[in-house]
Coordinates of C-alpha atoms in Angstrom, one line a residue:
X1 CA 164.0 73.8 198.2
X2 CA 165.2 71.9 200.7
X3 CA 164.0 72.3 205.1
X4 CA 165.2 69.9 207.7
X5 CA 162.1 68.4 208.6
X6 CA 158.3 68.3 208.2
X7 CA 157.9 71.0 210.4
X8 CA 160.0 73.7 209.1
X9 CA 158.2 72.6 205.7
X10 CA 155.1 73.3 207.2
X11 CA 155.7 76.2 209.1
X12 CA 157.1 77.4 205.0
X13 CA 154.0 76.6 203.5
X14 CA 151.9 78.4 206.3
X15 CA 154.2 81.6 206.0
X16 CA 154.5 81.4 202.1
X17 CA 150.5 81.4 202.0
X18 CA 150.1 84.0 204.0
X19 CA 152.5 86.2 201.8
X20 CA 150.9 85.6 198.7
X21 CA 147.3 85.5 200.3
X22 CA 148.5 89.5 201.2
X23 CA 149.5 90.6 197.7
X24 CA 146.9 89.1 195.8
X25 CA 144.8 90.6 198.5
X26 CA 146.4 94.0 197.0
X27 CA 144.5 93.4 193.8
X28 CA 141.3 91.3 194.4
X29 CA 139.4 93.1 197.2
X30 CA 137.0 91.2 199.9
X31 CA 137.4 88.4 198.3
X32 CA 139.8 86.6 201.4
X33 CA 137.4 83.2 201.2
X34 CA 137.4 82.8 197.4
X35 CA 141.3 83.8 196.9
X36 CA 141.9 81.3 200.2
X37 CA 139.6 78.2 198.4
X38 CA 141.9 78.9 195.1
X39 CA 144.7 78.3 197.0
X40 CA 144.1 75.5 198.6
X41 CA 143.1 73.9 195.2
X42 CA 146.2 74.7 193.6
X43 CA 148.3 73.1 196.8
X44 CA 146.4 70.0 196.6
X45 CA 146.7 69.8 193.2
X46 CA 143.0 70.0 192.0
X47 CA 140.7 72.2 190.4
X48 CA 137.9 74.6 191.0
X49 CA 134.5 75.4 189.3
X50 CA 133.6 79.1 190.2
X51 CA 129.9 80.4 189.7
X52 CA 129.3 83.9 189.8
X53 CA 127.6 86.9 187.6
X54 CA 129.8 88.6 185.4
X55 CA 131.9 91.4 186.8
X56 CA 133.1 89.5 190.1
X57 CA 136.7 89.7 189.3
X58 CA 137.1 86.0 188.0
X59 CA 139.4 86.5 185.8
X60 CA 141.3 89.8 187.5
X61 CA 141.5 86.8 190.2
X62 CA 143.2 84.3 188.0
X63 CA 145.7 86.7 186.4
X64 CA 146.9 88.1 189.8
X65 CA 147.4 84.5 191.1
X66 CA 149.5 83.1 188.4
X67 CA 151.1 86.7 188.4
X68 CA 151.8 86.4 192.2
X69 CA 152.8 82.5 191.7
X70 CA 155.1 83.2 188.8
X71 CA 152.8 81.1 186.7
X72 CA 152.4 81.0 183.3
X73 CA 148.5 81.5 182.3
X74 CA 145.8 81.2 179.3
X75 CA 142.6 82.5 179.2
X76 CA 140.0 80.4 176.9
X77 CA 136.6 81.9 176.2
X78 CA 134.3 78.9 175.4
X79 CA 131.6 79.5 172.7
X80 CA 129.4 77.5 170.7
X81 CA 131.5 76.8 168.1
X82 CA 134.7 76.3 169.9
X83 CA 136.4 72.5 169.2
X84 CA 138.9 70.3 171.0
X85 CA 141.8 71.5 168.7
X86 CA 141.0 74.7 169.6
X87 CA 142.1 74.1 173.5
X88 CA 144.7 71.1 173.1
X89 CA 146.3 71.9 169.5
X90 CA 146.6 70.3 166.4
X91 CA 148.5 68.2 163.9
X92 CA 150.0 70.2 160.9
X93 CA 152.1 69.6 157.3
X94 CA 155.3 71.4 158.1
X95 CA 157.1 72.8 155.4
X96 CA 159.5 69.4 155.0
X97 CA 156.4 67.5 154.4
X98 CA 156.4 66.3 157.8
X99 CA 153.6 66.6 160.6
X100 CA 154.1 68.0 163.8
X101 CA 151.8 68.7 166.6
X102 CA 150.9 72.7 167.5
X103 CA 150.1 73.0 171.4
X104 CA 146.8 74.8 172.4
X105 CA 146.7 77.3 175.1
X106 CA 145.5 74.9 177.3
X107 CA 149.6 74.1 177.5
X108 CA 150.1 76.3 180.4
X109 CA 150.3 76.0 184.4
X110 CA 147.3 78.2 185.2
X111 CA 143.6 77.8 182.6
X112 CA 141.0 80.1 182.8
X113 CA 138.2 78.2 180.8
X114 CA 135.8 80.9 180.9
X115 CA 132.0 80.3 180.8
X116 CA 132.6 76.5 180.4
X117 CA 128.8 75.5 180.0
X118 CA 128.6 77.9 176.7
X119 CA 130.6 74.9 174.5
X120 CA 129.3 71.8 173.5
X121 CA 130.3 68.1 175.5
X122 CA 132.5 66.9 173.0
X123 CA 134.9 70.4 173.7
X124 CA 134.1 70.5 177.5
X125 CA 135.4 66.5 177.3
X126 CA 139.0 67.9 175.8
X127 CA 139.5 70.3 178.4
X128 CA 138.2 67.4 181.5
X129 CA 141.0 64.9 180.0
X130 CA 143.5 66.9 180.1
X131 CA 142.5 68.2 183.7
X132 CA 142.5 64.5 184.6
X133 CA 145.2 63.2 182.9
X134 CA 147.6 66.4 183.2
X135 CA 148.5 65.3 179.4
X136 CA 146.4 65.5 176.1
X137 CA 146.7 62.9 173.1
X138 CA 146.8 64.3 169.0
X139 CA 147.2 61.8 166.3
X140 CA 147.9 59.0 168.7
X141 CA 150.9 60.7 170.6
X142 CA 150.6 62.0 174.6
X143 CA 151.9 65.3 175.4
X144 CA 152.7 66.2 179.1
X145 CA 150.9 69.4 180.2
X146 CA 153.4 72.1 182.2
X147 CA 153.6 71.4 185.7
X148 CA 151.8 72.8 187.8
X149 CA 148.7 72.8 186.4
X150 CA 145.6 73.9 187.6
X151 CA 142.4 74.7 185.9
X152 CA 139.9 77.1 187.1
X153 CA 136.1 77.1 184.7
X154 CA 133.8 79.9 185.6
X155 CA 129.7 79.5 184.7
X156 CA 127.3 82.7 184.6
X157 CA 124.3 81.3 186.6
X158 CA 121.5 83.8 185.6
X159 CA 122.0 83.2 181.3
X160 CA 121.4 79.2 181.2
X161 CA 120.0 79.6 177.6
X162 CA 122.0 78.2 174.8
X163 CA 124.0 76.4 177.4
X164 CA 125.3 73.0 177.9
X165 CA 125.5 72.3 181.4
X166 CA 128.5 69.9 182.7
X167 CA 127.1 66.8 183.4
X168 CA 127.7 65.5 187.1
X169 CA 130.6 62.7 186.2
X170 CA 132.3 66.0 184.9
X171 CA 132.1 67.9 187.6
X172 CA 133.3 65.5 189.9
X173 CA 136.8 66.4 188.1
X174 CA 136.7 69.7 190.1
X175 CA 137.9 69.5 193.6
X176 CA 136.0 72.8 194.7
X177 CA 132.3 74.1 193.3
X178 CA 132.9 78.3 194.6
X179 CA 129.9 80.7 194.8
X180 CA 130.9 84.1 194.1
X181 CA 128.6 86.8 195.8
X182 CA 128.3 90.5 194.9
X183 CA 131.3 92.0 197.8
X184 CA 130.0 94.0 200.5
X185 CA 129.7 97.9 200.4
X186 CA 132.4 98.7 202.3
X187 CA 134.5 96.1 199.5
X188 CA 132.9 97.6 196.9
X189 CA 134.1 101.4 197.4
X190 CA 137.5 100.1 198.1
X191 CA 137.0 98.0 194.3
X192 CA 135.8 101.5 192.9
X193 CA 138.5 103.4 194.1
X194 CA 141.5 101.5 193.1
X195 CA 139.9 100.9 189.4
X196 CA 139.3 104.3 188.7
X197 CA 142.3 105.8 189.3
X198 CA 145.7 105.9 187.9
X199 CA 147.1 103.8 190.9
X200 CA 149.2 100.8 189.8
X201 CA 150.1 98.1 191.9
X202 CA 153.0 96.4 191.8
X203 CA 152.9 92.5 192.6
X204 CA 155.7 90.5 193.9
X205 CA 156.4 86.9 193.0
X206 CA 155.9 85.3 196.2
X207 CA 156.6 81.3 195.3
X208 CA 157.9 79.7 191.6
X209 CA 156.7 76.6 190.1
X210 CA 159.1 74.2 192.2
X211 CA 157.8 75.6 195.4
X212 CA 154.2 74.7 194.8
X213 CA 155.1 71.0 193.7
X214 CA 157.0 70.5 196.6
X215 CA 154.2 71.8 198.6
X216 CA 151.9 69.7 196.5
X217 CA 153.6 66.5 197.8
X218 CA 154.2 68.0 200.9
X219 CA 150.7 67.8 201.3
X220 CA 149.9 64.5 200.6
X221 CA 153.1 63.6 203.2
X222 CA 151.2 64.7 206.1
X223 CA 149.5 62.3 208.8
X224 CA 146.1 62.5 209.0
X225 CA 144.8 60.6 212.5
X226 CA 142.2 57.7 211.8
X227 CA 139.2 59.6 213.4
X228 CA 139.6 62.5 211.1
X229 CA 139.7 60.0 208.4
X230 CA 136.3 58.2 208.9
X231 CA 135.1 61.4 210.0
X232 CA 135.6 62.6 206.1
X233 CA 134.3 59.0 204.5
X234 CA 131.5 59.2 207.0
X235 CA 130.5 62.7 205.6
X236 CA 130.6 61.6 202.3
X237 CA 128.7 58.3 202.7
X238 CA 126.1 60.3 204.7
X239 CA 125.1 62.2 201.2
X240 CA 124.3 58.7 199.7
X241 CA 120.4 58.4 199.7
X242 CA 119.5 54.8 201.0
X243 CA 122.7 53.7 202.3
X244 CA 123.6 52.3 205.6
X245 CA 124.9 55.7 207.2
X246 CA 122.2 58.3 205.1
X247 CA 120.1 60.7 206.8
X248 CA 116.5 61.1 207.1
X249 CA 116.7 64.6 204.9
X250 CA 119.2 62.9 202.7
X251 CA 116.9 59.5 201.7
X252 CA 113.8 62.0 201.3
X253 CA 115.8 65.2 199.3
X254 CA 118.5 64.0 197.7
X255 CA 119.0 61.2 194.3
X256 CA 122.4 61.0 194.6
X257 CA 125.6 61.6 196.7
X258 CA 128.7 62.1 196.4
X259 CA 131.7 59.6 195.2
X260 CA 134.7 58.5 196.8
X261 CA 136.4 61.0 194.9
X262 CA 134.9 63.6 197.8
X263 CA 136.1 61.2 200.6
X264 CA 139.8 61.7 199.0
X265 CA 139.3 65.5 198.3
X266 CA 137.9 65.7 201.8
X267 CA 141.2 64.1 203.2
X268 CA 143.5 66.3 201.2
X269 CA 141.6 69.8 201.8
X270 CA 141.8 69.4 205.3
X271 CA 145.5 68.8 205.2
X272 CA 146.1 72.0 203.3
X273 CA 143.8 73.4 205.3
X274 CA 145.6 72.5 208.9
X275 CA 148.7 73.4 206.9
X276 CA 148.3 77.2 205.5
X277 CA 146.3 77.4 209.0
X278 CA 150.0 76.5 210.9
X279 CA 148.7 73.1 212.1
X280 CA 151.2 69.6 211.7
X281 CA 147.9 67.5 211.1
X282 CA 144.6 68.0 210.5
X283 CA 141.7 67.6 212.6
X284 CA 137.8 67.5 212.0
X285 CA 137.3 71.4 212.3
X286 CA 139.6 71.3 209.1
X287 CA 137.5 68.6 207.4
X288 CA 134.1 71.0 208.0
X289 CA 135.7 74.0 206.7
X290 CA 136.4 72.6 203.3
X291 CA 133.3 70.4 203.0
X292 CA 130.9 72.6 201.5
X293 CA 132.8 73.5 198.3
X294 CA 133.8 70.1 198.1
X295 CA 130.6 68.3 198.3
X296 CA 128.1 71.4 196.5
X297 CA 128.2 69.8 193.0
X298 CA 128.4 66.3 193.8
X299 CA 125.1 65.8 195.6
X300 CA 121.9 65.9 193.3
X301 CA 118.6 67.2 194.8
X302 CA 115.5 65.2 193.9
X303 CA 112.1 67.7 192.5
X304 CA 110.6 67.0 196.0
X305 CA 114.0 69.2 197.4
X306 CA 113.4 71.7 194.6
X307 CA 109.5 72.1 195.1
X308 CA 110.3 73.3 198.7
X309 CA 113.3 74.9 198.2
X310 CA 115.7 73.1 200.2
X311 CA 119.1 74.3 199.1
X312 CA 122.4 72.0 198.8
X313 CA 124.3 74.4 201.5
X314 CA 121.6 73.8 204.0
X315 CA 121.4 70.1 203.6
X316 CA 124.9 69.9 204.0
X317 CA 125.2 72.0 207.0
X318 CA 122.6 69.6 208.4
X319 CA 125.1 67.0 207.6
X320 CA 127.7 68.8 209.6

């Protein structure tokens, strides 16, 4: 893929989103923020954390995408008794007496590690290395994961018995924390009607596996302006209870804040923002609208925040 400039890269990423936005729109109904969030994830080369009941469409969401992205992809279903070998593979005796390493299904481009917090840490630390090293290590030798790759974890948030929640360090690894809500009525009969009928849809493969790592470093390529930058750090630092630029609401709610890993998530969501949105650079309107996702699971509310029932999203709207 080759475009004369920045520009005409730009405006091909804007145009290609919008394509494949449209046909997985075909599929996952009234779901435009979620499928958009996903997206942007997968262009910036991170990951996302997606909390919803059961029967949301997670996983008719993650199918359609690498379906529409011409992606190969692997469900896992965590469980209790689920090891590491089980998601990165194992050593075996071949028949000539001689190991060799078996790849797990987490050797694909697209994961769907499905009810995450149902498997204990020493599994959940498997999957989180590979996520952060895009490689996995058997018997002393490193394997390179397919490129792209891009893991999306879902959690049920009404069962939390029998559970092992991530712990916040682990979380971190995710770019975007994504509430899933029940879909409006209108939504809903639209979801009804296409699911019990005979009706299949036919998806096109919009963009290939080349397309998204050029957009990938496309997206680190573009300028970001210096304002826009300390606007991001800023927000970031602001979430850090008894720092020099922490809020009233944040030194009495919150016990911790979130990492410079946000500050760089920040930076990059609002370029891929600006650029699916048709924009050359981003600017602080692009920062807010990914900030939420981005900063949900990295700030910890103190039992004083809990006791009155101050949410995360509202503190963080205060922050912006």
């Amino acid at each position: 893929m080759q475009y004369q400039n920045e520009v005409e890269a730009v405006d091909a990423l804007h145009q290609s989103f919008n394509r494949v936005k449209a046909e997985i729109g075909k599929v996952v109904v009234g779901q435009d923020d979620i499928i958009k969030s996903v997206l942007i994830a997968i262009f910036s080369n991170g990951h996302c954390l997606l909390v919803g009941v059961p029967g949301l469409a997670k996983t008719l969401l993650v199918q359609t995408v690498a379906a529409v992205l011409d992606l190969d992809f692997n469900r896992i279903q965590f469980t209790p008794d689920l090891m590491p070998s089980d998601i990165i593979g194992a050593e075996i005796l071949g028949e000539d007496r001689h190991f060799k390493f078996i790849k797990g299904p987490v050797f694909s481009n697209i994961i769907l590690a499905d009810e995450i917090n149902r498997t204990p840490p020493k599994t959940q630390a498997a999957l989180l290395e590979a996520m952060q090293e895009k490689a996995v290590t058997a018997a002393g030798q490193t394997h390179r994961l397919p490129q792209p790759f891009f893991v999306l974890a879902t959690q049920n948030p009404i069962e939390q018995e029998g559970t092992y929640p991530l712990p916040e360090a682990q979380l971190d690894r995710f770019m975007f924390h994504i509430q899933l809500n029940y879909p409006a009525f209108a939504d809903e009969l639209n979801i009804v009607r296409n699911t019990t009928s005979n009706k299949a849809i036919k998806l096109e493969k919009i963009i290939h596996a080349d397309d998204i790592q050029y957009f990938q470093k496309l997206i680190r390529d573009i300028p970001v302006t210096d304002n826009v930058l300390e606007y991001a750090v800023k927000l970031a630092a602001k979430t850090r209870p008894n720092t020099e630029y922490a809020t009233e609401a944040v030194n009495k709610y919150i016990s911790w804040g979130a990492g410079p890993r946000a500050s760089q998530f920040l930076v990059l969501g609002a370029k891929c923002h600006a650029a699916i949105s048709g924009k050359y650079a981003p600017d602080i309107e692009d920062v807010k609208a990914i900030a939420e996702p981005i900063l949900r699971h990295r700030i910890v509310r103190n039992y004083r925040a809990e006791a009155e029932g101050l949410s995360i999203e509202k503190i963080i709207k205060d922050l912006l």
